[in-house]
Coordinates of C-alpha atoms in Angstrom, one line a residue:
Chain A
M1 CA 161.0 128.7 202.5
R2 CA 159.2 131.9 201.7
N3 CA 156.1 130.6 203.5
L4 CA 158.2 129.7 206.6
T5 CA 159.7 133.2 206.8
T6 CA 156.2 134.7 206.4
L7 CA 154.8 132.5 209.2
L8 CA 157.7 133.5 211.4
F9 CA 157.0 137.1 210.6
A10 CA 153.3 136.7 211.5
A11 CA 154.1 134.8 214.7
G12 CA 156.6 137.6 215.7
L13 CA 154.1 140.2 214.9
G14 CA 151.4 138.4 216.9
F15 CA 153.7 138.2 219.9
L16 CA 154.5 141.9 219.6
L17 CA 150.8 142.8 219.5
L18 CA 150.2 140.5 222.4
V19 CA 152.8 142.3 224.5
L20 CA 151.2 145.6 223.6
A21 CA 147.8 144.2 224.5
A22 CA 148.9 143.2 227.9
G23 CA 148.9 146.9 228.8
L24 CA 145.4 147.5 227.5
P25 CA 142.6 147.9 230.0
Y26 CA 139.8 145.4 230.0
G27 CA 136.4 146.1 231.5
H28 CA 137.2 149.7 232.4
P29 CA 137.1 151.8 229.2
P30 CA 139.3 154.9 229.7
M31 CA 137.3 157.0 227.3
L32 CA 135.4 160.0 228.8
V33 CA 133.4 160.8 225.7
G34 CA 131.3 157.6 226.1
Q35 CA 130.4 158.5 229.7
G36 CA 129.3 162.0 228.7
I37 CA 127.2 160.7 225.8
L38 CA 125.6 158.0 228.0
Q39 CA 124.5 160.6 230.5
Q40 CA 123.3 163.2 228.0
A41 CA 122.0 161.2 225.0
P42 CA 118.5 160.4 226.2
A43 CA 117.7 164.0 227.1
T44 CA 119.4 165.4 223.9
T45 CA 118.0 163.1 221.2
G46 CA 115.2 161.1 222.8
A47 CA 116.3 157.8 221.3
A48 CA 116.3 154.7 223.5
N49 CA 119.2 153.1 221.4
I50 CA 122.2 155.2 222.3
V51 CA 124.3 153.7 219.4
T52 CA 121.7 155.2 217.1
S53 CA 122.0 158.6 218.8
V54 CA 125.8 158.4 218.3
V55 CA 125.5 157.4 214.6
L56 CA 122.9 159.8 213.5
A57 CA 123.1 162.8 215.9
Y58 CA 126.6 163.1 217.5
R59 CA 128.4 161.7 214.4
G60 CA 125.8 162.4 211.7
L61 CA 128.3 164.1 209.5
D62 CA 130.5 160.9 209.6
T63 CA 127.4 158.9 208.6
L64 CA 126.9 161.2 205.6
G65 CA 130.6 160.6 204.7
E66 CA 130.0 156.8 205.1
L67 CA 127.1 157.0 202.8
S68 CA 129.2 158.8 200.2
I69 CA 132.0 156.2 200.5
L70 CA 129.5 153.4 200.1
F71 CA 128.0 155.2 197.1
A72 CA 131.4 155.7 195.5
A73 CA 132.3 152.0 196.1
A74 CA 129.1 150.8 194.6
A75 CA 129.3 153.2 191.7
G76 CA 132.9 152.2 191.0
A77 CA 132.1 148.5 191.1
G78 CA 129.1 149.1 188.8
L79 CA 131.3 151.0 186.4
V80 CA 134.0 148.4 186.3
L81 CA 131.4 145.5 186.0
G82 CA 129.0 147.3 183.7
G83 CA 130.8 146.7 180.4
H84 CA 129.9 143.0 180.6
R85 CA 126.2 143.5 180.3
R86 CA 126.0 143.7 176.6
R87 CA 126.9 140.2 175.6
R88 CA 125.5 138.4 178.5
R89 CA 123.4 135.3 178.2
P90 CA 120.9 135.0 181.1
D91 CA 121.0 131.9 183.2
P92 CA 118.1 129.5 182.9
D93 CA 115.2 129.8 185.3
G94 CA 115.6 128.1 188.7
G95 CA 113.7 125.1 189.7
F96 CA 110.2 125.1 191.2
I97 CA 111.4 124.9 194.8
L98 CA 113.7 127.9 194.3
I99 CA 111.0 130.0 192.7
A100 CA 108.3 129.1 195.2
G101 CA 110.7 129.6 198.1
A102 CA 111.8 133.0 196.8
D103 CA 108.2 134.1 196.4
L104 CA 107.4 132.9 199.9
M105 CA 110.4 134.7 201.5
F106 CA 110.1 138.0 199.6
P107 CA 107.3 139.5 201.7
L108 CA 108.7 138.2 204.9
L109 CA 112.1 139.7 204.3
L110 CA 110.5 142.9 203.2
V111 CA 108.6 143.2 206.5
V112 CA 111.6 142.3 208.6
G113 CA 113.8 144.8 206.8
L114 CA 111.2 147.6 207.2
Y115 CA 110.7 146.7 210.9
V116 CA 114.5 146.8 211.5
I117 CA 114.8 150.2 209.8
L118 CA 111.8 151.8 211.5
H119 CA 112.7 150.6 215.0
G120 CA 116.3 151.6 214.7
H121 CA 116.0 154.2 217.4
L122 CA 114.4 151.7 219.9
T123 CA 116.0 148.3 219.4
P124 CA 119.2 147.0 217.9
G125 CA 119.2 147.6 214.2
G126 CA 118.6 150.5 211.9
G127 CA 119.1 151.7 208.4
F128 CA 122.3 149.9 207.5
Q129 CA 121.2 146.5 208.8
G130 CA 117.6 146.8 207.5
G131 CA 118.9 148.1 204.1
V132 CA 121.0 145.0 203.7
I133 CA 117.9 142.9 204.5
L134 CA 115.9 144.8 201.9
A135 CA 118.7 144.3 199.3
A136 CA 118.6 140.6 200.1
A137 CA 114.8 140.6 199.7
F138 CA 115.0 142.2 196.3
F139 CA 117.9 139.9 195.2
L140 CA 116.1 136.7 196.1
P141 CA 113.5 136.6 193.3
L142 CA 116.4 137.3 190.9
L143 CA 117.9 133.9 191.8
G144 CA 114.7 132.1 190.7
R145 CA 114.0 134.2 187.6
P146 CA 117.3 135.6 186.2
R147 CA 115.6 136.9 183.1
E148 CA 113.5 139.5 184.9
A149 CA 116.2 142.1 185.5
L150 CA 115.9 144.7 188.2
D151 CA 114.7 148.1 187.1
H152 CA 117.9 150.1 187.4
T153 CA 116.2 153.4 186.7
A154 CA 113.8 153.1 189.6
I155 CA 116.8 152.0 191.8
S156 CA 118.8 155.1 191.0
W157 CA 115.8 157.3 191.6
I158 CA 115.2 155.8 195.0
E159 CA 118.9 156.0 195.9
G160 CA 119.1 159.6 194.8
L161 CA 116.0 160.8 196.5
A162 CA 116.9 159.0 199.8
G163 CA 120.4 160.6 199.8
A164 CA 118.8 164.0 199.0
A165 CA 116.3 163.5 201.8
F166 CA 119.2 162.9 204.3
I167 CA 121.0 166.1 203.3
A168 CA 117.8 168.1 203.2
I169 CA 116.9 167.1 206.8
G170 CA 120.5 168.1 207.8
L171 CA 120.2 171.4 206.0
W172 CA 116.8 172.1 207.5
A173 CA 118.3 171.6 211.0
L174 CA 121.2 173.8 210.0
F175 CA 118.9 176.7 209.1
A176 CA 116.4 176.2 212.0
R177 CA 118.8 175.3 214.8
G178 CA 122.2 176.4 213.6
D179 CA 123.8 172.9 213.5
F180 CA 123.9 170.5 210.6
L181 CA 121.8 167.4 211.5
A182 CA 120.9 168.8 214.9
P183 CA 117.9 166.9 216.4
M184 CA 114.6 168.4 215.2
L185 CA 110.9 167.9 215.9
G186 CA 109.6 166.8 219.3
K187 CA 111.5 164.2 221.2
G188 CA 108.3 162.4 222.2
V189 CA 108.2 159.8 224.9
L190 CA 111.3 157.7 225.3
G191 CA 110.7 154.2 224.0
Q192 CA 107.7 154.9 221.7
L193 CA 107.8 154.4 218.0
F194 CA 107.0 158.1 217.2
S195 CA 109.8 159.6 219.3
A196 CA 113.4 160.9 218.9
G197 CA 112.5 163.6 216.4
T198 CA 114.1 163.3 213.0
L199 CA 116.3 160.2 213.8
P200 CA 113.8 157.7 212.4
L201 CA 113.4 159.7 209.3
L202 CA 117.1 159.9 208.8
Y203 CA 117.4 156.1 209.4
A204 CA 114.6 155.5 206.9
A205 CA 116.5 157.5 204.3
V206 CA 119.7 155.6 205.1
G207 CA 117.9 152.3 204.8
L208 CA 116.3 153.1 201.5
K209 CA 119.6 154.3 200.1
V210 CA 121.7 151.4 201.3
G211 CA 119.1 148.9 200.1
A212 CA 118.8 150.4 196.7
E213 CA 122.6 150.7 196.3
L214 CA 123.3 147.1 197.4
S215 CA 120.5 145.5 195.4
G216 CA 121.8 147.3 192.3
L217 CA 125.3 146.0 193.1
L218 CA 124.1 142.5 193.6
A219 CA 122.1 142.6 190.4
D220 CA 125.3 143.9 188.5
L221 CA 127.4 141.0 189.9
A222 CA 124.7 138.4 189.2
A223 CA 124.2 139.6 185.6
T224 CA 126.9 137.4 184.1
E225 CA 127.1 135.1 181.1
A226 CA 127.3 131.5 182.2
R227 CA 130.9 130.7 181.7
D228 CA 131.9 127.3 180.5
P229 CA 131.4 125.2 183.6
Chain B
M1 CA 146.9 124.9 236.1
T2 CA 144.4 127.7 236.2
P3 CA 142.8 128.7 232.9
P4 CA 143.8 132.1 231.5
P5 CA 141.6 135.1 232.4
I6 CA 138.9 135.9 229.9
E7 CA 140.3 139.2 228.8
F8 CA 143.5 137.4 227.8
L9 CA 141.4 135.1 225.6
L10 CA 139.5 137.9 224.0
Y11 CA 142.4 140.1 223.2
G12 CA 144.4 137.1 222.1
G13 CA 141.7 136.1 219.7
A14 CA 141.3 139.5 218.2
L15 CA 145.1 139.9 217.8
A16 CA 145.3 136.3 216.3
L17 CA 142.7 137.4 213.7
V18 CA 144.8 140.5 212.9
A19 CA 148.0 138.4 212.6
L20 CA 146.3 135.8 210.5
G21 CA 144.9 138.4 208.2
L22 CA 148.3 140.1 207.8
A23 CA 150.0 136.7 207.2
G24 CA 147.4 135.8 204.6
L25 CA 147.8 139.2 202.8
V26 CA 151.6 138.7 202.6
M27 CA 151.4 135.0 201.8
A28 CA 148.5 134.8 199.3
R29 CA 149.4 133.7 195.8
H30 CA 145.9 134.3 194.6
L31 CA 144.3 137.7 194.4
F32 CA 140.9 136.4 195.6
R33 CA 142.5 134.9 198.7
S34 CA 144.2 138.2 199.6
I35 CA 140.8 139.9 199.4
L36 CA 139.5 137.2 201.9
A37 CA 142.5 137.8 204.1
L38 CA 141.8 141.5 204.1
G39 CA 138.3 140.7 205.5
I40 CA 139.8 138.7 208.3
L41 CA 142.2 141.5 209.2
E42 CA 139.2 143.8 209.3
A43 CA 137.2 141.5 211.5
G44 CA 140.1 141.3 214.0
A45 CA 140.4 145.1 214.1
N46 CA 136.6 145.4 214.7
L47 CA 136.7 143.0 217.6
L48 CA 139.6 144.9 219.1
L49 CA 137.6 148.1 218.9
V50 CA 134.5 146.7 220.5
L51 CA 136.7 145.1 223.3
A52 CA 138.2 148.5 224.0
G53 CA 134.7 149.8 224.9
Y54 CA 133.6 146.9 227.0
R55 CA 132.7 147.6 230.6
A56 CA 132.7 144.7 233.1
G57 CA 129.1 144.1 234.3
G58 CA 127.7 146.7 231.9
V59 CA 124.5 146.3 229.9
A60 CA 123.9 147.0 226.2
P61 CA 123.6 150.7 225.5
I62 CA 119.8 150.6 224.9
L63 CA 117.5 152.2 227.4
T64 CA 114.6 150.0 228.5
P65 CA 112.8 150.0 231.8
G66 CA 115.0 147.2 233.0
T67 CA 118.3 148.9 232.2
L68 CA 117.7 152.4 233.5
G69 CA 120.4 153.5 235.9
Q70 CA 122.7 150.6 235.3
P71 CA 126.2 151.0 234.0
M72 CA 126.4 150.6 230.2
V73 CA 129.2 149.7 227.8
D74 CA 130.8 152.6 225.8
P75 CA 128.6 153.3 222.7
V76 CA 131.2 155.3 220.7
P77 CA 133.4 152.3 219.7
Q78 CA 130.3 150.4 218.7
A79 CA 129.1 153.2 216.4
L80 CA 132.6 153.3 214.9
V81 CA 132.6 149.6 214.3
L82 CA 129.1 149.8 212.7
T83 CA 130.5 152.3 210.2
A84 CA 133.6 150.2 209.7
I85 CA 131.7 147.0 208.8
V86 CA 129.5 148.7 206.3
I87 CA 132.4 150.5 204.6
G88 CA 134.3 147.2 204.7
V89 CA 131.8 145.5 202.5
G90 CA 131.9 148.4 200.0
V91 CA 135.6 148.2 199.8
Q92 CA 135.4 144.5 199.3
A93 CA 133.0 144.8 196.5
L94 CA 135.2 147.4 194.8
A95 CA 138.3 145.2 195.2
L96 CA 136.4 142.2 193.8
A97 CA 135.3 144.3 190.8
L98 CA 138.9 145.3 190.1
A99 CA 140.0 141.7 190.5
L100 CA 137.4 140.7 187.9
R101 CA 138.9 143.3 185.5
V102 CA 142.4 141.9 186.1
H103 CA 141.1 138.5 185.3
Q104 CA 139.5 139.8 182.2
A105 CA 142.7 141.4 181.0
Y106 CA 145.2 138.8 181.9
G107 CA 143.2 135.6 182.3
T108 CA 144.8 134.7 185.6
L109 CA 144.7 135.9 189.2
D110 CA 148.1 134.5 190.3
V111 CA 149.9 137.5 192.0
A112 CA 153.4 136.8 190.6
E113 CA 152.2 136.1 187.1
V114 CA 150.0 139.2 187.0
R115 CA 152.8 141.4 188.3
G116 CA 155.3 140.0 185.7
R117 CA 152.9 140.6 182.9
M118 CA 152.0 144.1 184.1
E119 CA 155.7 145.0 184.2
A120 CA 156.3 143.6 180.8
D121 CA 153.3 145.7 179.5
T122 CA 154.6 148.9 181.1
D123 CA 158.1 148.2 179.7
A124 CA 156.6 147.6 176.3
A125 CA 154.6 150.8 176.6
A126 CA 157.7 152.7 177.6
G127 CA 159.6 151.3 174.6
L128 CA 162.1 149.3 176.7
E129 CA 163.4 145.8 175.9
P130 CA 161.5 143.5 178.2
E131 CA 164.4 141.6 179.7
T132 CA 167.2 144.2 179.8
S133 CA 165.2 146.8 181.6
R134 CA 165.4 145.2 185.1
D135 CA 168.9 144.1 185.8
L136 CA 171.1 146.7 184.2
P137 CA 172.1 149.9 186.0
A138 CA 170.0 152.9 185.0
V139 CA 172.8 154.5 182.9
E140 CA 173.1 151.5 180.6
R141 CA 169.4 151.2 179.9
P142 CA 168.4 152.0 176.3
S143 CA 166.5 155.2 176.5
Chain C
M1 CA 130.2 132.3 229.9
Y2 CA 133.9 131.6 230.0
W3 CA 133.6 128.3 228.1
M4 CA 131.3 129.8 225.6
V5 CA 133.8 132.5 224.8
L6 CA 136.5 129.8 224.5
L7 CA 134.3 127.8 222.1
V8 CA 133.4 130.7 219.9
L9 CA 137.0 131.9 219.7
F10 CA 138.1 128.4 218.8
V11 CA 135.5 128.4 216.0
T12 CA 136.6 131.8 214.8
I13 CA 140.3 131.0 214.7
T14 CA 139.7 127.7 213.0
A15 CA 137.5 129.2 210.4
A16 CA 140.1 132.0 209.8
L17 CA 142.7 129.3 209.3
A18 CA 140.4 127.5 206.9
V19 CA 139.9 130.7 204.9
L20 CA 143.7 131.0 204.4
L21 CA 144.5 127.3 203.9
A22 CA 141.5 125.7 202.3
P23 CA 142.5 124.4 198.8
N24 CA 139.1 125.3 197.4
L25 CA 138.0 128.9 197.1
L26 CA 134.3 128.2 197.5
A27 CA 135.1 126.6 200.8
A28 CA 137.2 129.6 201.8
V29 CA 134.2 131.9 201.1
A30 CA 132.0 129.7 203.3
A31 CA 134.6 129.8 206.0
S32 CA 134.8 133.5 205.9
S33 CA 131.1 133.6 206.5
V34 CA 131.6 131.4 209.5
V35 CA 134.2 133.8 210.8
S36 CA 131.7 136.6 210.6
L37 CA 128.9 134.6 212.2
A38 CA 131.1 133.5 215.2
L39 CA 132.2 137.1 215.5
S40 CA 128.6 138.3 215.8
V41 CA 128.1 135.8 218.7
L42 CA 131.1 137.4 220.3
F43 CA 129.7 140.8 219.9
V44 CA 126.5 139.7 221.6
I45 CA 128.5 138.4 224.5
L46 CA 130.4 141.8 224.6
R47 CA 127.0 143.7 224.9
A48 CA 127.1 145.1 221.4
P49 CA 123.8 144.0 219.8
D50 CA 123.8 146.6 217.1
V51 CA 127.2 145.6 215.9
A52 CA 126.3 141.9 216.1
L53 CA 123.2 142.5 213.9
T54 CA 125.3 144.4 211.4
E55 CA 128.0 141.8 211.4
A56 CA 125.5 139.0 210.9
A57 CA 123.6 140.8 208.1
V58 CA 126.6 142.4 206.3
G59 CA 129.6 140.1 207.1
A60 CA 127.9 136.7 207.1
G61 CA 125.1 137.4 204.6
L62 CA 125.8 140.1 202.0
S63 CA 129.6 139.8 201.9
G64 CA 129.4 136.0 201.4
V65 CA 126.9 136.5 198.6
I66 CA 129.1 139.1 196.9
L67 CA 132.2 136.9 197.2
A68 CA 130.3 133.9 195.8
L69 CA 128.9 135.8 192.9
A70 CA 132.4 137.1 192.0
L71 CA 133.7 133.6 192.3
R72 CA 131.0 132.4 189.8
R73 CA 131.9 135.2 187.5
L74 CA 135.6 134.3 187.7
G75 CA 134.7 130.7 186.6
L76 CA 136.1 129.3 189.8
W77 CA 132.8 128.0 191.1
G78 CA 133.5 124.4 191.8
L79 CA 134.8 121.9 194.3
G80 CA 138.2 121.3 192.8
D81 CA 141.6 122.4 194.0
D82 CA 142.0 126.2 193.2
N83 CA 145.5 126.5 194.6
R84 CA 146.9 126.4 191.2
P85 CA 145.3 129.4 189.6
A86 CA 147.8 129.7 186.8
P87 CA 147.5 127.4 183.8
A88 CA 151.3 127.4 183.7
E89 CA 153.4 125.2 185.9
G90 CA 153.5 126.5 189.5
S91 CA 154.2 124.9 192.8
G92 CA 150.9 125.8 194.5
D93 CA 151.9 124.9 198.0
A94 CA 150.6 128.0 199.7

């Protein structure tokens, strides 16, 4: 009975939303901001990927807030989960195929992650996506050899330094140009690796921070005693 | 019968995801499944946002020699959704950690049972009798 | 293009239904990864490659791993029927 009413509620809600959506435009975005950014972005930031310009230059402060939220969530999760670590019994080692496969994939994933981070201003991708790939690369060997724990001290150092670098670049721009995270350095030639000023540096900091945070979170979650199966 | 236009399909799909996520949130009896339903709701909202920035016949907002001068889709909603996805996974991890703590404390993740035992615990902490505290009017409760 | 959108939307909605209705929680986690993967295909069709890459890496990859690890830690990693989470009697017909 309760499920039936809930389904009815959901169906009614969906119908209501559909009626609202009938008035929404499709294919002709009414926003003017996007048009302005599309026209100005290449000259202002020098990045070929306009989404990167929006994320790091036009809304750079938002990205700093996003990094803080991600840090708070990862720290909270680590805090809640951390009490378990004392009486854990590590899992047994994985089989030969798992260990060899993890060893084979680790350098490949590392290269792909770094490529995605460093080309964030030219091609789709950037610090967040590449950081997730880096976290996966560092988590993979942990599946094969659960005994070799990740070095949490090194991870916190990388994370802290990367976050500090992001803020330092922003403050540098604040003092040199008068705006927090304003584009600095030369813009270079559109479409080349060394272009777009500080944007690749910012994305590298974001990538390292996200990668360190998430691999620490994954290691926290994986470090569990094997419950009775 | 002519097939419905493509925008109807896309908006319908996004709204169906939102409605399914909401229904799952309300209906779920298991805390883990309500976290999954939250993810579906979020996915529907993301799709809705990206749809709002789509321009018919536009190209992806990346400048290459082939795309110079052509109309592009709106990059601002895409940047928003990029942020939303990454924050979503952080929120999910935090929610899972809290759910793990609930499981540690009560040994179950059934929503009704967890709520009942939490109310019993707060009643006990407040010094109330477990059963009389709920149904009696406030004036007749033992203080 | 039209039929591709229709197919991907069908996959998305079916997987979302599976997330909510599958009796086994491990299957539900796998289905939620399928939702994210199908969604990333839709984002490519909508000319949002950045978002598609993020959704594929974060939604389909990382989020699935986090959910599966949490499931293992809850002791629910298995192929049985998880709709009756309480050891007590409960009509798990959700």
